[in-house]
Amino acid sequence: MAERTLRGARLGGQSFEDERGIEFAARQQVGYRCPQAHEFEITMSVEADIPAVWECPRCGAESLSTSGILKEEKAEKPVRTHWDMLLERRSEKELEDILKERLDLLRGGQIGPAHLHRTTKKRRATA
């Protein structure tokens, strides 16, 4: 059984490949500094777009590039509320009319849960 084992190889994966004939991609070192004055460098491809911000490996804070690359400010949309979206479809006058109509139906017992219906004198007399 021992005769069938591979000789010269071990577990853990030692590569027998050679680096001859392989051309590595051009690289560059990009420096960053965080608010706590931690400085570090990241190796990136020469062709890569260099980000202005990188997470500090020590403290996790947002680090800025030391090469003067400025952070892009994204234009943020103003928050649209349900009321804003409703006003895009209807005027306030229309909304007041709809509200009045629905309240009349609710008070008349035609819509809504039964425990909210108000009993009128006419209904009590007929019941």
Short mmCIF file of C-alpha atoms in Angstrom, two decimals:
data_model
loop_
_atom_site.label_atom_id
_atom_site.label_comp_id
_atom_site.label_asym_id
_atom_site.label_seq_id
_atom_site.Cartn_x
_atom_site.Cartn_y
_atom_site.Cartn_z
CA MET A 1 0.00 0.00 0.00
CA ALA A 2 2.85 2.39 0.79
CA GLU A 3 4.30 1.78 -2.65
CA ARG A 4 1.30 3.44 -4.34
CA THR A 5 1.73 6.87 -2.69
CA LEU A 6 3.03 9.81 -4.69
CA ARG A 7 6.58 10.68 -3.93
CA GLY A 8 7.83 14.27 -3.91
CA ALA A 9 4.36 15.75 -3.34
CA ARG A 10 2.68 16.57 -0.08
CA LEU A 11 -0.74 17.62 1.08
CA GLY A 12 -1.32 21.33 1.22
CA GLY A 13 -0.79 21.93 -2.45
CA GLN A 14 2.66 22.90 -3.56
CA SER A 15 2.42 24.22 -7.09
CA PHE A 16 4.78 22.80 -9.70
CA GLU A 17 3.97 25.59 -12.13
CA ASP A 18 6.67 27.91 -13.24
CA GLU A 19 6.48 31.71 -13.66
CA ARG A 20 8.63 31.75 -16.77
CA GLY A 21 6.88 33.27 -19.76
CA ILE A 22 4.16 34.96 -17.69
CA GLU A 23 3.84 38.72 -18.05
CA PHE A 24 2.21 40.33 -15.02
CA ALA A 25 -0.13 43.29 -15.36
CA ALA A 26 1.42 46.70 -14.72
CA ARG A 27 0.70 47.84 -11.16
CA GLN A 28 0.87 50.98 -9.10
CA GLN A 29 0.79 51.85 -5.40
CA VAL A 30 -2.03 54.20 -4.33
CA GLY A 31 -1.76 55.91 -0.95
CA TYR A 32 -4.63 56.71 1.43
CA ARG A 33 -4.91 58.49 4.79
CA CYS A 34 -7.81 58.17 7.26
CA PRO A 35 -9.01 60.80 9.81
CA GLN A 36 -7.00 59.03 12.55
CA ALA A 37 -3.78 59.62 10.55
CA HIS A 38 -3.38 55.95 9.52
CA GLU A 39 -1.53 55.86 6.20
CA PHE A 40 -1.53 52.81 3.93
CA GLU A 41 -1.03 51.87 0.30
CA ILE A 42 -3.12 49.67 -1.97
CA THR A 43 -1.71 47.92 -5.04
CA MET A 44 -3.88 48.48 -8.11
CA SER A 45 -3.64 47.97 -11.83
CA VAL A 46 -2.34 50.89 -13.86
CA GLU A 47 -5.51 50.66 -15.98
CA ALA A 48 -7.88 50.78 -12.96
CA ASP A 49 -9.92 53.85 -12.08
CA ILE A 50 -8.51 55.00 -8.76
CA PRO A 51 -11.24 55.52 -6.14
CA ALA A 52 -11.04 58.71 -4.08
CA VAL A 53 -12.14 56.87 -0.93
CA TRP A 54 -11.01 53.54 0.57
CA GLU A 55 -11.82 51.85 3.88
CA CYS A 56 -8.96 52.01 6.39
CA PRO A 57 -7.73 48.48 7.21
CA ARG A 58 -6.94 49.48 10.81
CA CYS A 59 -10.00 51.38 12.02
CA GLY A 60 -12.54 50.99 9.18
CA ALA A 61 -12.94 54.75 8.71
CA GLU A 62 -13.30 56.35 5.29
CA SER A 63 -9.81 57.19 4.01
CA LEU A 64 -9.07 59.81 1.37
CA SER A 65 -6.55 59.47 -1.43
CA THR A 66 -3.19 61.17 -0.82
CA SER A 67 -2.74 61.81 -4.55
CA GLY A 68 -5.39 64.55 -4.56
CA ILE A 69 -8.24 62.64 -6.20
CA LEU A 70 -11.47 64.35 -5.16
CA LYS A 71 -14.56 62.48 -4.04
CA GLU A 72 -17.52 62.84 -6.41
CA GLU A 73 -20.59 64.37 -4.83
CA LYS A 74 -23.69 62.55 -6.06
CA ALA A 75 -26.78 64.63 -6.66
CA GLU A 76 -29.43 63.30 -4.30
CA LYS A 77 -33.10 63.40 -5.18
CA PRO A 78 -35.36 65.07 -2.66
CA VAL A 79 -37.44 62.59 -0.69
CA ARG A 80 -40.96 62.22 -2.09
CA THR A 81 -43.64 61.57 0.47
CA HIS A 82 -47.00 59.90 -0.14
CA TRP A 83 -48.59 63.34 0.04
CA ASP A 84 -46.28 64.65 -2.71
CA MET A 85 -47.16 61.73 -4.97
CA LEU A 86 -50.87 62.20 -4.26
CA LEU A 87 -50.66 65.90 -5.16
CA GLU A 88 -49.11 64.92 -8.51
CA ARG A 89 -52.35 63.13 -9.41
CA ARG A 90 -55.05 65.28 -7.76
CA SER A 91 -55.61 68.84 -6.57
CA GLU A 92 -56.32 69.63 -2.92
CA LYS A 93 -59.92 70.57 -3.85
CA GLU A 94 -60.47 67.14 -5.42
CA LEU A 95 -58.99 65.44 -2.36
CA GLU A 96 -61.28 67.39 -0.01
CA ASP A 97 -64.32 66.36 -2.08
CA ILE A 98 -63.27 62.69 -2.04
CA LEU A 99 -62.66 62.81 1.72
CA LYS A 100 -66.09 64.37 2.36
CA GLU A 101 -67.77 61.75 0.16
CA ARG A 102 -66.00 58.83 1.87
CA LEU A 103 -66.73 60.19 5.37
CA ASP A 104 -70.43 60.47 4.48
CA LEU A 105 -70.44 56.85 3.31
CA LEU A 106 -68.62 55.72 6.45
CA ARG A 107 -70.94 57.63 8.75
CA GLY A 108 -73.95 56.29 6.85
CA GLY A 109 -72.81 52.73 7.47
CA GLN A 110 -72.36 51.88 3.81
CA ILE A 111 -68.61 51.21 4.05
CA GLY A 112 -66.11 50.28 6.74
CA PRO A 113 -66.16 47.83 9.67
CA ALA A 114 -69.47 47.30 11.44
CA HIS A 115 -68.23 48.44 14.85
CA LEU A 116 -67.62 51.95 13.44
CA HIS A 117 -71.14 52.41 12.07
CA ARG A 118 -73.27 54.87 13.98
CA THR A 119 -76.81 53.84 14.53
CA THR A 120 -79.35 56.53 13.75
CA LYS A 121 -82.79 57.02 15.27
CA LYS A 122 -84.42 55.69 12.09
CA ARG A 123 -82.41 52.46 12.27
CA ARG A 124 -83.17 51.96 15.95
CA ALA A 125 -86.87 52.35 15.27
CA THR A 126 -86.84 49.80 12.46
CA ALA A 127 -84.67 47.31 14.36
#
